[in-house]
Tab-separated table of C-alpha atoms in Angstrom:
chain	number	residue	atom	x	y	z
E	1	MET	CA	-30.046	-24.512	28.789
E	2	LYS	CA	-30.528	-21.729	31.330
E	3	SER	CA	-27.274	-22.667	33.043
E	4	ILE	CA	-25.432	-22.575	29.694
E	5	ASP	CA	-26.897	-19.149	28.900
E	6	ALA	CA	-25.893	-17.946	32.350
E	7	LEU	CA	-22.334	-19.175	31.874
E	8	ALA	CA	-22.172	-17.472	28.462
E	9	GLY	CA	-23.404	-14.229	30.027
E	10	TRP	CA	-20.802	-14.425	32.792
E	11	ALA	CA	-18.062	-15.106	30.244
E	12	THR	CA	-19.129	-12.085	28.184
E	13	ARG	CA	-19.231	-9.818	31.215
E	14	GLY	CA	-15.894	-11.213	32.404
E	15	GLY	CA	-14.278	-10.545	29.038
E	16	ARG	CA	-15.673	-7.003	29.024
E	17	SER	CA	-14.301	-6.441	32.510
E	18	LEU	CA	-10.856	-7.662	31.455
E	19	ASP	CA	-10.927	-5.308	28.461
E	20	GLU	CA	-11.855	-2.393	30.718
E	21	LEU	CA	-9.072	-3.336	33.141
E	22	ALA	CA	-6.528	-3.520	30.312
E	23	GLU	CA	-7.766	-0.161	29.013
E	24	LEU	CA	-7.206	1.335	32.481
E	25	PHE	CA	-3.556	0.251	32.753
E	26	ALA	CA	-2.580	0.203	29.056
E	27	PRO	CA	-4.940	2.480	27.121
E	28	ARG	CA	-5.058	2.184	23.334
E	29	PHE	CA	-4.367	5.410	21.462
E	30	CYS	CA	-5.526	6.316	17.966
E	31	ALA	CA	-2.458	6.384	15.711
E	32	VAL	CA	-3.576	9.695	14.148
E	33	CYS	CA	-5.401	11.902	16.685
E	34	ARG	CA	-4.088	10.160	19.833
E	35	SER	CA	-7.582	9.873	21.318
E	36	TYR	CA	-8.210	7.106	23.868
E	37	GLY	CA	-10.938	5.813	26.107
E	38	GLU	CA	-14.472	5.544	24.763
E	39	PRO	CA	-13.627	6.284	21.069
E	40	MET	CA	-11.140	3.388	21.078
E	41	ARG	CA	-13.396	0.869	22.805
E	42	GLY	CA	-13.320	-2.337	20.776
E	43	ARG	CA	-10.808	-0.886	18.315
E	44	ARG	CA	-7.064	-1.424	17.909
E	45	ALA	CA	-5.422	1.214	15.716
E	46	LEU	CA	-7.760	4.044	14.721
E	47	CYS	CA	-10.772	5.782	16.169
E	48	PRO	CA	-13.953	5.739	14.025
E	49	ARG	CA	-13.378	9.279	12.733
E	50	CYS	CA	-9.756	8.728	11.665
E	51	SER	CA	-10.642	5.346	10.191
E	52	ARG	CA	-13.237	6.994	7.931
E	53	LEU	CA	-10.837	9.777	6.949
E	54	LEU	CA	-8.094	7.279	6.116
E	55	ASN	CA	-10.511	5.249	4.026
E	56	ILE	CA	-11.468	8.383	2.068
E	57	ALA	CA	-7.801	9.400	1.654
E	58	THR	CA	-6.880	6.017	0.156
E	59	LEU	CA	-9.645	6.190	-2.449
E	60	ASN	CA	-7.686	8.854	-4.345
E	61	LEU	CA	-6.236	6.317	-6.788
E	62	ALA	CA	-3.938	7.624	-9.508
E	63	MET	CA	-1.145	6.625	-11.853
E	64	THR	CA	1.840	8.628	-10.634
E	65	GLU	CA	4.462	10.130	-12.930
E	66	LEU	CA	7.728	9.923	-11.038
E	67	THR	CA	10.991	11.491	-12.129
E	68	TYR	CA	13.038	8.290	-12.365
E	69	ALA	CA	10.458	5.483	-12.462
E	70	PRO	CA	10.754	3.557	-15.767
E	71	CYS	CA	7.396	1.784	-15.356
E	72	PRO	CA	3.799	2.720	-14.471
E	73	VAL	CA	3.328	3.488	-10.769
E	74	ALA	CA	-0.048	3.377	-9.002
E	75	SER	CA	-0.789	4.828	-5.575
E	76	SER	CA	-3.881	5.055	-3.402
E	77	GLY	CA	-3.543	8.606	-2.080
E	78	GLU	CA	-1.415	11.655	-1.334
E	79	TYR	CA	1.205	11.469	1.400
E	80	GLU	CA	-0.496	13.922	3.749
E	81	TYR	CA	-2.772	14.232	6.770
E	82	GLU	CA	-4.187	10.922	8.055
E	83	LEU	CA	-2.364	8.758	5.515
E	84	ALA	CA	1.010	10.332	6.315
E	85	HIS	CA	0.347	10.017	10.065
E	86	CYS	CA	-0.478	6.330	9.703
E	87	LEU	CA	2.598	5.557	7.606
E	88	LEU	CA	4.883	7.410	10.018
E	89	SER	CA	3.324	5.689	13.033
E	90	PHE	CA	3.642	2.316	11.323
E	91	LYS	CA	7.279	2.795	10.332
E	92	ASN	CA	8.711	4.863	13.180
E	93	ALA	CA	6.480	4.047	16.154
E	94	ALA	CA	6.072	0.298	15.511
E	95	ARG	CA	2.291	0.596	15.158
E	96	THR	CA	2.006	-2.754	13.406
E	97	ASP	CA	-1.714	-2.757	14.218
E	98	LEU	CA	-2.022	-0.444	11.186
E	99	VAL	CA	-0.956	-3.198	8.784
E	100	SER	CA	-4.530	-4.132	7.906
E	101	HIS	CA	-5.458	-0.518	7.088
E	102	LEU	CA	-2.346	0.233	5.040
E	103	GLY	CA	-2.317	-3.222	3.435
E	104	SER	CA	-5.859	-2.584	2.228
E	105	ALA	CA	-4.687	0.694	0.670
E	106	LEU	CA	-1.827	-1.103	-1.111
E	107	ALA	CA	-4.281	-3.731	-2.363
E	108	ARG	CA	-6.341	-0.926	-3.909
E	109	SER	CA	-3.231	0.419	-5.646
E	110	LEU	CA	-2.370	-3.050	-6.963
E	111	THR	CA	-5.913	-3.600	-8.243
E	112	PHE	CA	-5.893	-0.199	-9.947
E	113	LEU	CA	-2.490	-0.911	-11.526
E	114	CYS	CA	-3.674	-4.286	-12.821
E	115	GLN	CA	-6.680	-2.625	-14.427
E	116	GLU	CA	-4.594	0.143	-16.007
E	117	VAL	CA	-1.926	-2.146	-17.494
E	118	GLY	CA	-4.462	-4.796	-18.536
E	119	LEU	CA	-3.053	-7.607	-16.414
E	120	ALA	CA	-5.619	-10.075	-17.718
E	121	GLN	CA	-4.264	-9.585	-21.245
E	122	VAL	CA	-0.607	-9.470	-20.183
E	123	ALA	CA	-0.658	-12.455	-17.848
E	124	GLY	CA	-3.381	-14.543	-19.450
E	125	LYS	CA	-5.516	-17.036	-17.604
E	126	ALA	CA	-4.248	-19.030	-14.625
E	127	ALA	CA	-1.109	-16.890	-14.476
E	128	SER	CA	1.260	-16.333	-11.587
E	129	VAL	CA	2.147	-12.765	-10.650
E	130	TYR	CA	4.943	-12.081	-8.170
E	131	LEU	CA	4.725	-9.125	-5.796
E	132	ILE	CA	8.257	-7.881	-5.112
E	133	PRO	CA	8.609	-5.584	-2.062
E	134	ILE	CA	11.373	-2.992	-1.960
E	135	PRO	CA	13.819	-4.256	0.700
E	136	SER	CA	14.831	-2.196	3.711
E	137	SER	CA	18.411	-1.794	4.837
E	138	ARG	CA	19.742	-4.001	7.617
E	139	GLN	CA	20.032	-0.953	9.872
E	140	SER	CA	16.375	0.029	9.483
E	141	VAL	CA	15.175	-3.576	9.929
E	142	GLY	CA	17.257	-3.865	13.083
E	143	ARG	CA	15.872	-0.580	14.393
E	144	ARG	CA	12.219	-1.279	13.561
E	145	GLY	CA	12.167	-5.032	13.867
E	146	PHE	CA	10.430	-5.459	10.496
E	147	ALA	CA	10.567	-4.380	6.850
E	148	PRO	CA	7.609	-2.041	6.124
E	149	ALA	CA	7.187	-2.809	2.413
E	150	SER	CA	7.327	-6.564	3.021
E	151	GLU	CA	4.695	-6.446	5.775
E	152	LEU	CA	2.314	-4.339	3.689
E	153	THR	CA	2.811	-6.487	0.587
E	154	ARG	CA	1.948	-9.656	2.506
E	155	ALA	CA	-1.178	-8.008	3.916
E	156	ALA	CA	-2.246	-6.749	0.477
E	157	SER	CA	-1.692	-10.127	-1.192
E	158	LYS	CA	-4.372	-11.698	1.010
E	159	LEU	CA	-6.972	-9.276	-0.385
E	160	LEU	CA	-6.148	-9.629	-4.080
E	161	PRO	CA	-7.435	-13.151	-4.914
E	162	SER	CA	-11.033	-11.977	-4.504
E	163	THR	CA	-10.432	-9.357	-7.197
E	164	TYR	CA	-8.530	-11.588	-9.639
E	165	PRO	CA	-9.526	-15.184	-8.811
E	166	GLU	CA	-7.881	-16.545	-11.963
E	167	VAL	CA	-4.485	-15.018	-11.129
E	168	SER	CA	-2.171	-16.362	-8.438
E	169	PHE	CA	-0.461	-13.538	-6.521
E	170	THR	CA	2.661	-14.563	-4.605
E	171	VAL	CA	4.867	-12.390	-2.413
E	172	LEU	CA	8.483	-13.006	-3.354
E	173	GLU	CA	11.345	-11.383	-1.448
E	174	ALA	CA	13.503	-11.411	-4.545
E	175	LEU	CA	15.624	-8.354	-3.730
E	176	ARG	CA	18.126	-7.586	-1.016
E	177	PRO	CA	20.188	-4.499	-0.192
E	178	LEU	CA	23.884	-4.339	-0.892
E	179	TYR	CA	25.962	-5.874	1.883
E	180	THR	CA	28.721	-3.911	3.598
E	181	GLY	CA	31.969	-4.288	1.674
E	182	GLU	CA	30.242	-5.708	-1.394
E	183	GLY	CA	31.242	-4.105	-4.674
E	184	ALA	CA	28.711	-1.493	-5.828
E	185	LYS	CA	27.879	-0.416	-9.332
E	186	GLY	CA	27.646	3.300	-10.001
E	187	LEU	CA	27.651	5.715	-7.100
E	188	ALA	CA	25.745	3.692	-4.494
E	189	GLY	CA	26.292	5.048	-1.026
E	190	SER	CA	27.910	8.308	-2.227
E	191	ALA	CA	24.997	10.374	-0.873
E	192	LYS	CA	25.037	10.497	2.908
E	193	GLY	CA	22.124	11.003	5.277
E	194	ALA	CA	18.644	9.604	5.651
E	195	GLN	CA	16.786	8.850	2.425
E	196	LYS	CA	13.984	11.320	3.195
E	197	GLN	CA	16.522	14.136	3.730
E	198	LEU	CA	18.018	13.818	0.246
E	199	GLY	CA	17.040	15.633	-2.923
E	200	GLN	CA	15.875	13.952	-6.128
E	201	GLN	CA	19.300	13.514	-7.729
E	202	ALA	CA	20.927	12.475	-4.445
E	203	ARG	CA	18.231	9.806	-3.948
E	204	TYR	CA	18.793	8.517	-7.465
E	205	TRP	CA	22.576	8.288	-7.199
E	206	ARG	CA	22.362	6.730	-3.759
E	207	MET	CA	20.102	3.937	-5.054
E	208	GLN	CA	22.254	3.165	-8.087
E	209	GLY	CA	23.675	-0.344	-7.715
E	210	SER	CA	22.291	-0.681	-4.180
E	211	LEU	CA	20.109	-3.777	-4.773
E	212	ARG	CA	20.820	-7.373	-5.738
E	213	VAL	CA	18.743	-10.463	-6.482
E	214	ARG	CA	18.357	-12.461	-3.287
E	215	GLN	CA	19.586	-16.015	-3.778
E	216	PRO	CA	18.384	-18.942	-1.624
E	217	MET	CA	20.552	-20.336	1.156
E	218	LEU	CA	21.454	-23.388	-0.982
E	219	SER	CA	22.725	-21.334	-3.910
E	220	TRP	CA	26.169	-22.844	-3.353
E	221	ALA	CA	24.603	-26.227	-4.170
E	222	GLY	CA	23.302	-25.048	-7.532
E	223	ARG	CA	19.884	-23.745	-6.487
E	224	TYR	CA	19.247	-20.269	-7.874
E	225	LEU	CA	16.268	-17.950	-8.049
E	226	ASP	CA	15.179	-17.974	-11.683
E	227	LEU	CA	13.138	-14.888	-12.607
E	228	SER	CA	13.234	-15.395	-16.363
E	229	GLY	CA	9.840	-14.576	-17.857
E	230	ARG	CA	8.206	-14.111	-14.448
E	231	ILE	CA	5.557	-11.374	-14.285
E	232	CYS	CA	6.445	-9.059	-11.398
E	233	ILE	CA	4.997	-5.980	-9.690
E	234	ILE	CA	7.201	-3.851	-7.445
E	235	CYS	CA	5.623	-2.826	-4.117
E	236	ASP	CA	6.607	0.018	-1.779
E	237	ASP	CA	5.067	2.081	0.995
E	238	VAL	CA	5.738	5.607	-0.322
E	239	ALA	CA	6.584	6.686	-3.872
E	240	THR	CA	8.649	9.884	-3.876
E	241	THR	CA	11.015	10.221	-6.835
E	242	GLY	CA	10.966	6.654	-8.136
E	243	ALA	CA	14.669	6.090	-7.424
E	244	SER	CA	14.061	2.888	-5.438
E	245	ILE	CA	11.581	1.641	-8.032
E	246	ALA	CA	14.053	2.383	-10.831
E	247	GLU	CA	16.792	0.359	-9.129
E	248	ALA	CA	14.432	-2.541	-8.412
E	249	TYR	CA	13.233	-2.423	-12.032
E	250	ARG	CA	16.828	-2.543	-13.296
E	251	VAL	CA	17.806	-5.518	-11.147
E	252	LEU	CA	14.655	-7.513	-11.949
E	253	SER	CA	14.848	-6.749	-15.677
E	254	GLU	CA	18.496	-7.808	-15.832
E	255	ALA	CA	17.436	-11.068	-14.158
E	256	GLY	CA	14.931	-11.642	-16.980
E	257	ALA	CA	11.725	-10.704	-15.157
E	258	CYS	CA	8.824	-8.930	-16.851
E	259	VAL	CA	8.012	-5.953	-14.621
E	260	VAL	CA	4.563	-4.614	-15.520
E	261	GLY	CA	4.561	-1.774	-12.981
E	262	ALA	CA	4.845	-0.685	-9.375
E	263	ALA	CA	2.343	0.065	-6.612
E	264	ALA	CA	2.655	2.165	-3.468
E	265	VAL	CA	0.395	3.121	-0.605
E	266	ALA	CA	1.029	6.870	-0.962
E	267	ARG	CA	2.643	9.299	-3.359
E	268	VAL	CA	4.551	12.483	-2.530
E	269	GLN	CA	3.591	15.477	-4.620
E	270	ARG	CA	6.426	17.239	-6.380
E	271	ARG	CA	7.075	20.860	-5.501
E	272	SER	CA	6.016	22.009	-8.979
E	273	GLU	CA	2.655	20.241	-8.536
E	274	LEU	CA	2.121	21.870	-5.143
E	275	LEU	CA	2.900	25.325	-6.570
E	276	ALA	CA	0.575	24.717	-9.515
E	277	SER	CA	-2.297	23.747	-7.211
């Protein structure tokens, strides 16, 4: 027994030494305050201080009134400070180690939305609810290597069964962006520039007709994605004007789905709200 305990002690000390060696050559930085060293010992994405601040920021649950959103939208906090830093690091700096933190925030938004819309009454017992992430363009997926909304939705779905054990939550990539050369409805693509650089109306017109229902690879053999009567919730990372949510709502509704609402990690305050505060 003593020899086994000695081996276990050596293994623990050896693992600690390897961690210290890795920290020396490839230090882990906090995604928010960029601290490293002792504060990040045993941690992956955030230092203890920023982790607490992010947790507090994502407790600010609210139903958001967006300009173009045709359905209820829930979010876990304002797009500012620690929450904004984490979302930007996740999307633009490939800090995928933040998925668990941001996925937890999206799970809170989804739980809050389900409570507000009365999902238990809408869906009934032993119901299936489909979480539909807003798709990213091919260019952004190629640049980042992943689709932010899809990653966060998958992480959030793993936390929801404990809240609603009688409801089956399934992530369904039911939407896809418009392909190059494919006919567009409305004025899709007429507004140029990055999405975040556009105004409210430009965002709305750019999103018009920009999404389609994603069909399986064997659609040519008669297999189609049937959304008729399916209860769906739209998921996104940041809710700004609701243009993306409005387009996703239109496409899903035309396919026969029952969209009960949308959930996002963060919400962007409108200028009028900032001036009023």
